[in-house]
PDB file of C-alpha atoms in Angstrom:
ATOM      1  CA  MET A 736      32.794  12.516 -11.166  1.00 58.00           C
ATOM      2  CA  SER A 737      34.723  15.469 -12.318  1.00 67.00           C
ATOM      3  CA  ASP A 738      35.076  18.994 -10.230  1.00 73.00           C
ATOM      4  CA  LEU A 739      32.309  20.493 -13.100  1.00 78.00           C
ATOM      5  CA  ASP A 740      29.972  17.836 -13.447  1.00 80.00           C
ATOM      6  CA  ASN A 741      29.225  18.136  -9.592  1.00 77.00           C
ATOM      7  CA  VAL A 742      29.042  21.681 -10.179  1.00 76.00           C
ATOM      8  CA  LYS A 743      26.570  20.969 -12.962  1.00 77.00           C
ATOM      9  CA  LYS A 744      24.787  18.313 -11.015  1.00 78.00           C
ATOM     10  CA  LEU A 745      24.382  20.752  -7.798  1.00 71.00           C
ATOM     11  CA  ARG A 746      23.281  23.367 -10.458  1.00 74.00           C
ATOM     12  CA  GLU A 747      20.191  21.077 -11.535  1.00 73.00           C
ATOM     13  CA  GLU A 748      19.414  19.912  -8.430  1.00 71.00           C
ATOM     14  CA  THR A 749      18.889  23.308  -6.456  1.00 70.00           C
ATOM     15  CA  GLY A 750      18.547  25.519  -9.308  1.00 68.00           C
ATOM     16  CA  ILE A 751      21.255  28.213  -7.429  1.00 72.00           C
ATOM     17  CA  SER A 752      23.789  30.137  -9.670  1.00 69.00           C
ATOM     18  CA  LEU A 753      26.440  28.484 -10.889  1.00 72.00           C
ATOM     19  CA  MET A 754      29.550  30.364  -9.031  1.00 74.00           C
ATOM     20  CA  GLU A 755      27.504  29.738  -5.530  1.00 78.00           C
ATOM     21  CA  CYS A 756      27.372  25.868  -6.597  1.00 78.00           C
ATOM     22  CA  LYS A 757      31.383  25.809  -7.621  1.00 80.00           C
ATOM     23  CA  LYS A 758      31.897  27.704  -4.199  1.00 81.00           C
ATOM     24  CA  ALA A 759      29.889  25.123  -2.243  1.00 81.00           C
ATOM     25  CA  CYS A 760      31.236  22.220  -3.960  1.00 80.00           C
ATOM     26  CA  GLU A 761      35.135  23.677  -3.182  1.00 83.00           C
ATOM     27  CA  GLU A 762      34.246  24.108   0.313  1.00 83.00           C
ATOM     28  CA  ALA A 763      32.459  20.627   0.765  1.00 82.00           C
ATOM     29  CA  GLY A 764      35.413  18.976  -1.166  1.00 84.00           C
ATOM     30  CA  GLY A 765      33.071  17.779  -4.092  1.00 80.00           C
ATOM     31  CA  ASP A 766      30.688  15.659  -1.988  1.00 83.00           C
ATOM     32  CA  ILE A 767      27.228  17.074  -3.360  1.00 79.00           C
ATOM     33  CA  GLU A 768      25.413  16.209  -0.315  1.00 83.00           C
ATOM     34  CA  VAL A 769      27.608  18.214   1.891  1.00 83.00           C
ATOM     35  CA  ALA A 770      27.465  20.921  -0.866  1.00 81.00           C
ATOM     36  CA  LYS A 771      23.511  20.889  -0.844  1.00 77.00           C
ATOM     37  CA  GLU A 772      23.474  21.599   2.910  1.00 79.00           C
ATOM     38  CA  ILE A 773      25.928  24.523   2.864  1.00 77.00           C
ATOM     39  CA  LEU A 774      23.827  25.847   0.301  1.00 72.00           C
ATOM     40  CA  ARG A 775      20.758  25.422   2.379  1.00 72.00           C
ATOM     41  CA  LYS A 776      22.695  27.313   5.226  1.00 71.00           C
ATOM     42  CA  ARG A 777      23.504  30.220   3.116  1.00 69.00           C
ATOM     43  CA  GLY A 778      20.007  30.273   1.826  1.00 64.00           C
ATOM     44  CA  GLN A 779      18.677  30.650   4.948  1.00 56.00           C
ATOM     45  CA  VAL A 780      21.638  33.631   5.459  1.00 52.00           C
ATOM     46  CA  MET A 781      20.474  35.034   2.262  1.00 56.00           C
ATOM     47  CA  ALA A 782      16.719  34.826   3.458  1.00 53.00           C
ATOM     48  CA  ALA A 783      17.471  36.428   6.814  1.00 54.00           C
ATOM     49  CA  LYS A 784      19.348  39.406   5.081  1.00 55.00           C
ATOM     50  CA  LYS A 785      16.406  39.911   2.525  1.00 55.00           C
ATOM     51  CA  SER A 786      13.494  39.703   5.197  1.00 56.00           C
ATOM     52  CA  GLU A 787      13.533  43.530   5.894  1.00 62.00           C
ATOM     53  CA  ARG A 788      13.137  44.186   1.876  1.00 63.00           C
ATOM     54  CA  ILE A 789       9.801  45.722   0.800  1.00 67.00           C
ATOM     55  CA  THR A 790       7.332  43.107  -1.476  1.00 67.00           C
ATOM     56  CA  GLY A 791       5.220  45.268  -3.222  1.00 72.00           C
ATOM     57  CA  GLU A 792       4.937  42.520  -6.067  1.00 87.00           C
ATOM     58  CA  GLY A 793       3.347  38.777  -6.474  1.00 88.00           C
ATOM     59  CA  ARG A 794       0.408  37.033  -7.337  1.00 93.00           C
ATOM     60  CA  VAL A 795      -2.769  35.228  -5.920  1.00 95.00           C
ATOM     61  CA  ALA A 796      -2.981  31.748  -6.957  1.00 95.00           C
ATOM     62  CA  SER A 797      -5.939  29.419  -6.871  1.00 95.00           C
ATOM     63  CA  TYR A 798      -6.256  25.723  -6.345  1.00 96.00           C
ATOM     64  CA  ILE A 799      -9.350  23.402  -6.678  1.00 95.00           C
ATOM     65  CA  HIS A 800      -8.666  19.756  -5.451  1.00 91.00           C
ATOM     66  CA  GLN A 801     -10.026  17.448  -7.618  1.00 86.00           C
ATOM     67  CA  ASN A 802     -12.994  16.507  -5.855  1.00 86.00           C
ATOM     68  CA  GLY A 803     -14.465  19.944  -6.109  1.00 91.00           C
ATOM     69  CA  LYS A 804     -14.911  20.154  -2.548  1.00 94.00           C
ATOM     70  CA  ILE A 805     -11.493  22.056  -1.259  1.00 96.00           C
ATOM     71  CA  GLY A 806     -10.379  25.110  -2.754  1.00 96.00           C
ATOM     72  CA  VAL A 807      -7.430  27.828  -1.776  1.00 97.00           C
ATOM     73  CA  LEU A 808      -6.746  31.219  -2.434  1.00 97.00           C
ATOM     74  CA  LEU A 809      -3.153  32.652  -1.946  1.00 97.00           C
ATOM     75  CA  ASP A 810      -1.528  35.655  -1.971  1.00 96.00           C
ATOM     76  CA  VAL A 811       2.234  35.701  -1.944  1.00 95.00           C
ATOM     77  CA  ARG A 812       4.675  38.782  -2.099  1.00 93.00           C
ATOM     78  CA  CYS A 813       7.655  39.554  -3.866  1.00 91.00           C
ATOM     79  CA  GLU A 814      10.105  42.425  -4.783  1.00 88.00           C
ATOM     80  CA  SER A 815       9.377  42.498  -8.592  1.00 88.00           C
ATOM     81  CA  ASP A 816       7.163  41.553 -11.233  1.00 88.00           C
ATOM     82  CA  PHE A 817      10.245  39.735 -12.984  1.00 91.00           C
ATOM     83  CA  VAL A 818      10.101  37.243 -10.223  1.00 91.00           C
ATOM     84  CA  ALA A 819       6.525  37.160  -9.897  1.00 92.00           C
ATOM     85  CA  LYS A 820       6.281  35.693 -13.438  1.00 93.00           C
ATOM     86  CA  SER A 821       9.516  32.736 -12.833  1.00 93.00           C
ATOM     87  CA  GLU A 822       9.142  29.544 -12.794  1.00 94.00           C
ATOM     88  CA  ASP A 823      10.431  28.917  -9.217  1.00 93.00           C
ATOM     89  CA  PHE A 824       7.745  31.564  -7.978  1.00 94.00           C
ATOM     90  CA  GLN A 825       5.411  29.938  -9.294  1.00 95.00           C
ATOM     91  CA  ASN A 826       5.908  26.245  -8.159  1.00 95.00           C
ATOM     92  CA  LEU A 827       6.327  28.000  -4.516  1.00 96.00           C
ATOM     93  CA  LEU A 828       2.917  28.979  -5.050  1.00 96.00           C
ATOM     94  CA  LYS A 829       1.493  25.768  -6.369  1.00 96.00           C
ATOM     95  CA  GLU A 830       3.231  23.800  -3.829  1.00 97.00           C
ATOM     96  CA  ILE A 831       1.897  26.251  -0.933  1.00 97.00           C
ATOM     97  CA  CYS A 832      -1.608  26.183  -2.129  1.00 97.00           C
ATOM     98  CA  LEU A 833      -1.344  22.295  -1.831  1.00 96.00           C
ATOM     99  CA  GLN A 834       0.105  22.293   1.471  1.00 97.00           C
ATOM    100  CA  ILE A 835      -2.738  24.238   2.292  1.00 97.00           C
ATOM    101  CA  ALA A 836      -5.725  22.097   0.916  1.00 96.00           C
ATOM    102  CA  ALA A 837      -3.945  19.355   2.477  1.00 95.00           C
ATOM    103  CA  MET A 838      -2.717  20.095   6.041  1.00 96.00           C
ATOM    104  CA  ASN A 839      -5.554  22.954   6.839  1.00 96.00           C
ATOM    105  CA  PRO A 840      -3.435  25.571   8.592  1.00 97.00           C
ATOM    106  CA  MET A 841      -5.061  28.305  10.371  1.00 96.00           C
ATOM    107  CA  PHE A 842      -2.687  30.974  10.478  1.00 97.00           C
ATOM    108  CA  VAL A 843       0.357  32.060   8.497  1.00 96.00           C
ATOM    109  CA  LYS A 844       2.735  32.406  11.281  1.00 95.00           C
ATOM    110  CA  ALA A 845       2.595  31.372  15.131  1.00 93.00           C
ATOM    111  CA  ASP A 846       2.875  34.777  15.815  1.00 92.00           C
ATOM    112  CA  ASP A 847      -0.664  35.540  13.918  1.00 94.00           C
ATOM    113  CA  ILE A 848      -2.089  32.728  16.609  1.00 94.00           C
ATOM    114  CA  PRO A 849      -4.421  35.369  18.936  1.00 93.00           C
ATOM    115  CA  ALA A 850      -2.891  35.189  22.423  1.00 93.00           C
ATOM    116  CA  ASP A 851      -6.300  34.112  23.499  1.00 94.00           C
ATOM    117  CA  VAL A 852      -6.475  31.042  21.167  1.00 92.00           C
ATOM    118  CA  LEU A 853      -3.270  30.067  22.424  1.00 92.00           C
ATOM    119  CA  GLU A 854      -3.881  30.569  26.180  1.00 92.00           C
ATOM    120  CA  LYS A 855      -7.288  28.647  25.463  1.00 93.00           C
ATOM    121  CA  GLU A 856      -5.344  25.634  24.583  1.00 91.00           C
ATOM    122  CA  LYS A 857      -2.905  25.886  26.951  1.00 89.00           C
ATOM    123  CA  LEU A 858      -5.470  25.525  29.445  1.00 88.00           C
ATOM    124  CA  ILE A 859      -6.775  22.430  27.868  1.00 88.00           C
ATOM    125  CA  PHE A 860      -3.421  20.620  28.036  1.00 87.00           C
ATOM    126  CA  ILE A 861      -2.875  21.811  31.688  1.00 84.00           C
ATOM    127  CA  GLU A 862      -6.426  19.583  31.984  1.00 83.00           C
ATOM    128  CA  GLN A 863      -5.214  16.682  30.103  1.00 82.00           C
ATOM    129  CA  ALA A 864      -1.524  17.022  31.528  1.00 80.00           C
ATOM    130  CA  LYS A 865      -2.939  16.677  35.246  1.00 79.00           C
ATOM    131  CA  ASN A 866      -4.940  13.878  34.705  1.00 76.00           C
ATOM    132  CA  SER A 867      -1.510  12.014  33.907  1.00 75.00           C
ATOM    133  CA  GLY A 868      -0.441  12.119  37.690  1.00 76.00           C
ATOM    134  CA  LYS A 869       2.981  13.422  36.885  1.00 79.00           C
ATOM    135  CA  PRO A 870       4.775  15.679  38.802  1.00 80.00           C
ATOM    136  CA  ASN A 871       4.416  19.530  38.196  1.00 80.00           C
ATOM    137  CA  ASP A 872       7.804  20.147  36.474  1.00 82.00           C
ATOM    138  CA  ILE A 873       6.889  17.297  33.904  1.00 83.00           C
ATOM    139  CA  ILE A 874       3.625  18.754  33.370  1.00 81.00           C
ATOM    140  CA  GLU A 875       5.233  22.215  32.738  1.00 85.00           C
ATOM    141  CA  LYS A 876       7.247  20.528  30.033  1.00 87.00           C
ATOM    142  CA  MET A 877       4.591  18.364  28.542  1.00 87.00           C
ATOM    143  CA  VAL A 878       1.885  21.256  28.305  1.00 87.00           C
ATOM    144  CA  GLN A 879       5.164  23.386  26.357  1.00 89.00           C
ATOM    145  CA  GLY A 880       5.242  20.269  24.067  1.00 91.00           C
ATOM    146  CA  LYS A 881       1.532  20.328  23.079  1.00 91.00           C
ATOM    147  CA  VAL A 882       1.636  24.141  22.769  1.00 92.00           C
ATOM    148  CA  ASP A 883       4.444  23.728  20.466  1.00 93.00           C
ATOM    149  CA  ASN A 884       3.308  21.087  18.362  1.00 93.00           C
ATOM    150  CA  TYR A 885      -0.263  23.058  18.107  1.00 94.00           C
ATOM    151  CA  LYS A 886       1.876  26.284  16.731  1.00 94.00           C
ATOM    152  CA  LYS A 887       3.305  23.769  14.239  1.00 94.00           C
ATOM    153  CA  GLU A 888      -0.179  22.024  13.364  1.00 94.00           C
ATOM    154  CA  VAL A 889      -2.066  25.459  12.629  1.00 96.00           C
ATOM    155  CA  SER A 890       0.956  27.894  11.224  1.00 96.00           C
ATOM    156  CA  LEU A 891       1.745  27.091   7.816  1.00 97.00           C
ATOM    157  CA  MET A 892       5.173  28.197   8.001  1.00 96.00           C
ATOM    158  CA  LEU A 893       6.233  25.933  10.669  1.00 96.00           C
ATOM    159  CA  GLN A 894       4.021  22.818   9.204  1.00 96.00           C
ATOM    160  CA  PRO A 895       6.496  20.144   7.751  1.00 95.00           C
ATOM    161  CA  TRP A 896       5.917  20.273   3.605  1.00 95.00           C
ATOM    162  CA  ILE A 897       3.735  17.486   2.501  1.00 95.00           C
ATOM    163  CA  LYS A 898       6.304  16.192   0.022  1.00 95.00           C
ATOM    164  CA  ASP A 899       9.290  16.037   2.089  1.00 92.00           C
ATOM    165  CA  ASP A 900       9.010  16.396   5.835  1.00 91.00           C
ATOM    166  CA  SER A 901      12.555  17.025   6.397  1.00 92.00           C
ATOM    167  CA  LYS A 902      12.055  20.558   5.385  1.00 93.00           C
ATOM    168  CA  THR A 903       9.075  22.989   6.466  1.00 95.00           C
ATOM    169  CA  ILE A 904       6.968  25.586   4.626  1.00 96.00           C
ATOM    170  CA  ASP A 905       9.586  28.389   5.871  1.00 94.00           C
ATOM    171  CA  GLU A 906      12.573  26.522   4.678  1.00 93.00           C
ATOM    172  CA  MET A 907      11.127  26.063   1.007  1.00 93.00           C
ATOM    173  CA  VAL A 908      10.101  29.945   0.928  1.00 94.00           C
ATOM    174  CA  LYS A 909      13.744  30.629   2.147  1.00 90.00           C
ATOM    175  CA  GLU A 910      15.392  28.640  -0.479  1.00 90.00           C
ATOM    176  CA  CYS A 911      13.183  30.170  -3.012  1.00 91.00           C
ATOM    177  CA  ILE A 912      14.474  33.671  -1.565  1.00 89.00           C
ATOM    178  CA  ALA A 913      17.822  32.096  -2.490  1.00 84.00           C
ATOM    179  CA  LYS A 914      17.065  31.058  -5.930  1.00 86.00           C
ATOM    180  CA  THR A 915      15.475  34.140  -6.967  1.00 86.00           C
ATOM    181  CA  GLY A 916      17.460  36.876  -4.821  1.00 84.00           C
ATOM    182  CA  GLU A 917      14.183  38.526  -3.611  1.00 86.00           C
ATOM    183  CA  ASN A 918      12.193  38.400  -0.688  1.00 88.00           C
ATOM    184  CA  ILE A 919       9.245  36.242  -0.599  1.00 92.00           C
ATOM    185  CA  THR A 920       6.675  36.715   1.739  1.00 92.00           C
ATOM    186  CA  ILE A 921       3.130  34.973   2.471  1.00 95.00           C
ATOM    187  CA  ALA A 922       0.630  37.465   2.983  1.00 94.00           C
ATOM    188  CA  ARG A 923      -2.225  35.794   3.399  1.00 95.00           C
ATOM    189  CA  PHE A 924      -4.380  32.722   2.662  1.00 96.00           C
ATOM    190  CA  THR A 925      -8.019  31.059   2.631  1.00 96.00           C
ATOM    191  CA  ARG A 926      -9.008  27.795   2.228  1.00 96.00           C
ATOM    192  CA  TYR A 927     -12.549  26.768   1.170  1.00 95.00           C
ATOM    193  CA  SER A 928     -14.031  23.151   2.040  1.00 93.00           C
ATOM    194  CA  LEU A 929     -17.204  21.782   1.693  1.00 90.00           C
TER     195      LEU A 929
END
């Protein structure tokens, strides 16, 4: 495959600009998988730089599961109405709605979990670990591991994406930030179920 073909293929698969794809292909020596990883890392850096920018536009999306027993309302923000109307942004909304319907997160980010809720869970994990008969240093590690897993379960941004568990929702949002060039934040959501 020629260098131009690699760049075109990378562009089709990632949706990132031709210039960025060309740079990544050159840096990766023509290896598309390595180039994808380079773009993914650059996207994380780009997202971090844009994270302070104000997100005054956006959309409210809704999803009703086919059985009619689960519904989701989602508020996602971006910087401009142009991006809010873009296909990449709309696809992101759709995927996040599906994630919320399927995985039932309780909070957007781990920082949103109230301290008293975390403390209550930690006490439960401590009691469970004490019954294991293991030494205290091992119990502490077990409890911390369970607390970390609890955060991943209940925090939307930390959850593995249901369609590709190699990336989290946070990484998926950062990829969209890299594609659109704007900061994107998930403001809030509500999940209804019968």
